[in-house]
Amino acid sequence: MNTLVILLLPFGLALALACGLRLGLGPERGARVAGVASVVAFLVAWGIVLRPGWFAADPVGRIGHIALGAAVVGFALDFIAAKRLWAALAAGVVVLVSCWASLNGTLWPVISFTWAKGAALIGLTAAAFLVVVRLDSMTARGLTAQITALMMCFGLAAVAAVAGDKALAATALILAMAIVGYAGAGVLMGLPASDGFVLGVGATLLAIAWAFVQRNAGVAVGLVLLPLMLFAEGTAQRVPLPKARISNFLYPLVLAGVSALPLVLAVLITLALRS
């Protein structure tokens, strides 16, 4: 029963909510703000399946808080159609606060600040911001951003499953199915990967990855390979495809296949480290 809930609940919620926002708010604003449906569907399904509670008492619980904060900011940016400069500044603040909360364990109280902790915060924030920026750069090219985020979710789910971390494996799989639901709505109604999608999903991915590092530090080296999926698009574009309409359906499969290579390597490394 839990497996069916993990697979069907976030998918159905994301599909229904995205279509409802598009129909309810119109073809312009509705399409812009529908991206938040993926994160809302994830939060609802994740709360039902894992029951993490209201307080961010551990790395898993903090995932929901980070996802919610990023989704709210992303929704606001989409709703007002913010210019790219303001969207970038808002994304930077969200990433910085999320990284601080991840390192500190909470927003308050403040940890005793040292140069090492400051360097860790700067490095983690820079890496996280680059991930979000890279996803954002893919949004104008069909389903590229959705497929890349989906494959990163599958990568996190596979590595967590190999490491024996069932909670994080389920968390990543729930996010993956919410992305599939939103992508389905996007195909049906022409919905883009908006700021709400990029910021919400990107921050949630990073929160899951950091939670895995904190809970499974001994086997977390394989995660280093997963960001390579962000650059799989260049390789996929070099694969010759037939000059026909079918190439529109084949390219997403090629992109997913190329993205699966670092996934397999990450799983093999995790298996080796665990054994």
mmCIF file of C-alpha atoms in Angstrom, residues 2-148:
data_model
loop_
_atom_site.group_PDB
_atom_site.id
_atom_site.type_symbol
_atom_site.label_atom_id
_atom_site.label_comp_id
_atom_site.label_asym_id
_atom_site.label_seq_id
_atom_site.Cartn_x
_atom_site.Cartn_y
_atom_site.Cartn_z
ATOM 1 C CA ASN A 2 2.797 2.451 0.882
ATOM 2 C CA THR A 3 4.474 1.840 -2.462
ATOM 3 C CA LEU A 4 1.275 2.666 -4.323
ATOM 4 C CA VAL A 5 0.822 5.816 -2.253
ATOM 5 C CA ILE A 6 4.408 6.896 -2.932
ATOM 6 C CA LEU A 7 3.923 6.398 -6.664
ATOM 7 C CA LEU A 8 0.366 7.586 -7.253
ATOM 8 C CA LEU A 9 -0.397 10.237 -4.632
ATOM 9 C CA PRO A 10 2.248 12.853 -5.548
ATOM 10 C CA PHE A 11 1.719 12.187 -9.256
ATOM 11 C CA GLY A 12 -2.041 12.684 -9.047
ATOM 12 C CA LEU A 13 -1.805 15.710 -6.777
ATOM 13 C CA ALA A 14 0.739 17.493 -8.970
ATOM 14 C CA LEU A 15 -1.218 16.755 -12.137
ATOM 15 C CA ALA A 16 -4.542 17.898 -10.679
ATOM 16 C CA LEU A 17 -3.176 20.994 -8.934
ATOM 17 C CA ALA A 18 -1.161 22.179 -11.936
ATOM 18 C CA CYS A 19 -4.131 21.757 -14.270
ATOM 19 C CA GLY A 20 -6.421 23.437 -11.728
ATOM 20 C CA LEU A 21 -4.146 26.478 -11.390
ATOM 21 C CA ARG A 22 -3.838 26.771 -15.159
ATOM 22 C CA LEU A 23 -7.608 26.597 -15.679
ATOM 23 C CA GLY A 24 -8.514 28.715 -12.663
ATOM 24 C CA LEU A 25 -6.053 31.588 -13.148
ATOM 25 C CA GLY A 26 -5.968 31.669 -16.918
ATOM 26 C CA PRO A 27 -3.479 30.946 -19.677
ATOM 27 C CA GLU A 28 -0.956 33.585 -18.607
ATOM 28 C CA ARG A 29 -0.828 33.813 -14.823
ATOM 29 C CA GLY A 30 -2.134 30.281 -14.350
ATOM 30 C CA ALA A 31 0.655 28.855 -16.485
ATOM 31 C CA ARG A 32 3.252 30.916 -14.602
ATOM 32 C CA VAL A 33 2.252 29.895 -11.090
ATOM 33 C CA ALA A 34 1.461 26.238 -11.835
ATOM 34 C CA GLY A 35 5.082 25.242 -11.205
ATOM 35 C CA VAL A 36 4.525 25.365 -7.459
ATOM 36 C CA ALA A 37 2.171 22.371 -7.822
ATOM 37 C CA SER A 38 5.139 19.991 -7.927
ATOM 38 C CA VAL A 39 6.414 21.057 -4.504
ATOM 39 C CA VAL A 40 2.960 21.288 -2.911
ATOM 40 C CA ALA A 41 2.169 17.764 -4.129
ATOM 41 C CA PHE A 42 5.497 16.571 -2.739
ATOM 42 C CA LEU A 43 4.888 18.150 0.673
ATOM 43 C CA VAL A 44 1.385 16.707 1.013
ATOM 44 C CA ALA A 45 2.367 13.197 -0.073
ATOM 45 C CA TRP A 46 5.604 13.288 1.938
ATOM 46 C CA GLY A 47 3.720 14.356 5.061
ATOM 47 C CA ILE A 48 1.190 11.543 4.634
ATOM 48 C CA VAL A 49 3.764 8.817 3.954
ATOM 49 C CA LEU A 50 6.621 9.738 6.287
ATOM 50 C CA ARG A 51 4.762 11.778 8.945
ATOM 51 C CA PRO A 52 7.843 13.893 9.769
ATOM 52 C CA GLY A 53 6.019 16.194 12.194
ATOM 53 C CA TRP A 54 5.847 19.983 12.252
ATOM 54 C CA PHE A 55 9.273 20.702 13.700
ATOM 55 C CA ALA A 56 12.609 20.378 11.903
ATOM 56 C CA ALA A 57 14.202 18.282 14.597
ATOM 57 C CA ASP A 58 16.438 16.261 12.250
ATOM 58 C CA PRO A 59 17.834 16.424 8.704
ATOM 59 C CA VAL A 60 14.767 14.682 7.259
ATOM 60 C CA GLY A 61 12.363 17.077 8.966
ATOM 61 C CA ARG A 62 14.284 20.085 7.643
ATOM 62 C CA ILE A 63 13.611 18.983 4.065
ATOM 63 C CA GLY A 64 9.965 19.992 4.361
ATOM 64 C CA HIS A 65 10.757 23.403 5.844
ATOM 65 C CA ILE A 66 13.285 24.175 3.112
ATOM 66 C CA ALA A 67 10.909 22.969 0.386
ATOM 67 C CA LEU A 68 8.030 25.045 1.763
ATOM 68 C CA GLY A 69 10.094 28.228 2.057
ATOM 69 C CA ALA A 70 11.485 27.868 -1.460
ATOM 70 C CA ALA A 71 8.038 27.108 -2.893
ATOM 71 C CA VAL A 72 6.490 30.203 -1.286
ATOM 72 C CA VAL A 73 9.210 32.467 -2.680
ATOM 73 C CA GLY A 74 9.014 30.824 -6.099
ATOM 74 C CA PHE A 75 5.236 31.184 -6.186
ATOM 75 C CA ALA A 76 5.496 34.876 -5.291
ATOM 76 C CA LEU A 77 8.054 35.457 -8.049
ATOM 77 C CA ASP A 78 5.821 33.731 -10.595
ATOM 78 C CA PHE A 79 2.684 35.520 -9.407
ATOM 79 C CA ILE A 80 4.151 39.003 -9.865
ATOM 80 C CA ALA A 81 6.200 37.981 -12.935
ATOM 81 C CA ALA A 82 9.376 39.274 -11.305
ATOM 82 C CA LYS A 83 12.248 40.415 -13.488
ATOM 83 C CA ARG A 84 15.243 38.083 -13.725
ATOM 84 C CA LEU A 85 17.442 40.269 -11.519
ATOM 85 C CA TRP A 86 14.962 40.172 -8.635
ATOM 86 C CA ALA A 87 14.333 36.476 -9.200
ATOM 87 C CA ALA A 88 18.083 35.794 -9.029
ATOM 88 C CA LEU A 89 18.452 37.827 -5.837
ATOM 89 C CA ALA A 90 15.494 36.046 -4.237
ATOM 90 C CA ALA A 91 16.889 32.664 -5.268
ATOM 91 C CA GLY A 92 20.238 33.602 -3.743
ATOM 92 C CA VAL A 93 18.598 34.488 -0.428
ATOM 93 C CA VAL A 94 16.594 31.243 -0.397
ATOM 94 C CA VAL A 95 19.707 29.181 -1.108
ATOM 95 C CA LEU A 96 21.750 31.007 1.528
ATOM 96 C CA VAL A 97 19.081 30.599 4.220
ATOM 97 C CA SER A 98 18.550 26.937 3.276
ATOM 98 C CA CYS A 99 22.276 26.185 3.454
ATOM 99 C CA TRP A 100 22.560 28.010 6.780
ATOM 100 C CA ALA A 101 19.654 26.034 8.222
ATOM 101 C CA SER A 102 21.190 22.783 6.957
ATOM 102 C CA LEU A 103 24.608 23.499 8.485
ATOM 103 C CA ASN A 104 23.249 24.981 11.689
ATOM 104 C CA GLY A 105 20.470 22.433 12.194
ATOM 105 C CA THR A 106 17.982 25.289 12.534
ATOM 106 C CA LEU A 107 17.761 29.017 11.927
ATOM 107 C CA TRP A 108 18.170 29.665 15.678
ATOM 108 C CA PRO A 109 20.160 29.585 17.855
ATOM 109 C CA VAL A 110 23.211 30.729 15.946
ATOM 110 C CA ILE A 111 26.130 28.322 15.981
ATOM 111 C CA SER A 112 29.521 29.454 17.244
ATOM 112 C CA PHE A 113 30.973 30.921 14.061
ATOM 113 C CA THR A 114 34.458 29.880 12.924
ATOM 114 C CA TRP A 115 36.437 30.314 9.730
ATOM 115 C CA ALA A 116 35.870 26.655 8.877
ATOM 116 C CA LYS A 117 32.110 26.986 9.300
ATOM 117 C CA GLY A 118 32.122 30.195 7.289
ATOM 118 C CA ALA A 119 34.030 28.514 4.461
ATOM 119 C CA ALA A 120 31.635 25.563 4.544
ATOM 120 C CA LEU A 121 28.642 27.918 4.333
ATOM 121 C CA ILE A 122 30.142 29.841 1.403
ATOM 122 C CA GLY A 123 31.110 26.684 -0.465
ATOM 123 C CA LEU A 124 27.769 24.949 0.058
ATOM 124 C CA THR A 125 25.827 28.096 -0.892
ATOM 125 C CA ALA A 126 27.872 28.615 -4.062
ATOM 126 C CA ALA A 127 27.449 24.993 -5.148
ATOM 127 C CA ALA A 128 23.718 25.038 -4.391
ATOM 128 C CA PHE A 129 23.198 28.329 -6.242
ATOM 129 C CA LEU A 130 24.989 26.949 -9.304
ATOM 130 C CA VAL A 131 22.645 23.939 -9.312
ATOM 131 C CA VAL A 132 19.592 26.216 -9.246
ATOM 132 C CA VAL A 133 21.049 28.485 -11.944
ATOM 133 C CA ARG A 134 21.830 25.508 -14.160
ATOM 134 C CA LEU A 135 18.281 24.180 -13.821
ATOM 135 C CA ASP A 136 16.934 27.645 -14.581
ATOM 136 C CA SER A 137 19.015 27.821 -17.761
ATOM 137 C CA MET A 138 17.241 24.690 -19.057
ATOM 138 C CA THR A 139 13.696 25.986 -18.654
ATOM 139 C CA ALA A 140 13.423 27.380 -22.183
ATOM 140 C CA ARG A 141 14.184 24.015 -23.797
ATOM 141 C CA GLY A 142 11.072 21.880 -23.488
ATOM 142 C CA LEU A 143 11.105 19.283 -20.728
ATOM 143 C CA THR A 144 14.879 19.439 -20.204
ATOM 144 C CA ALA A 145 14.702 20.933 -16.703
ATOM 145 C CA GLN A 146 11.971 18.518 -15.607
ATOM 146 C CA ILE A 147 13.796 15.452 -16.926
ATOM 147 C CA THR A 148 17.099 16.511 -15.365
#
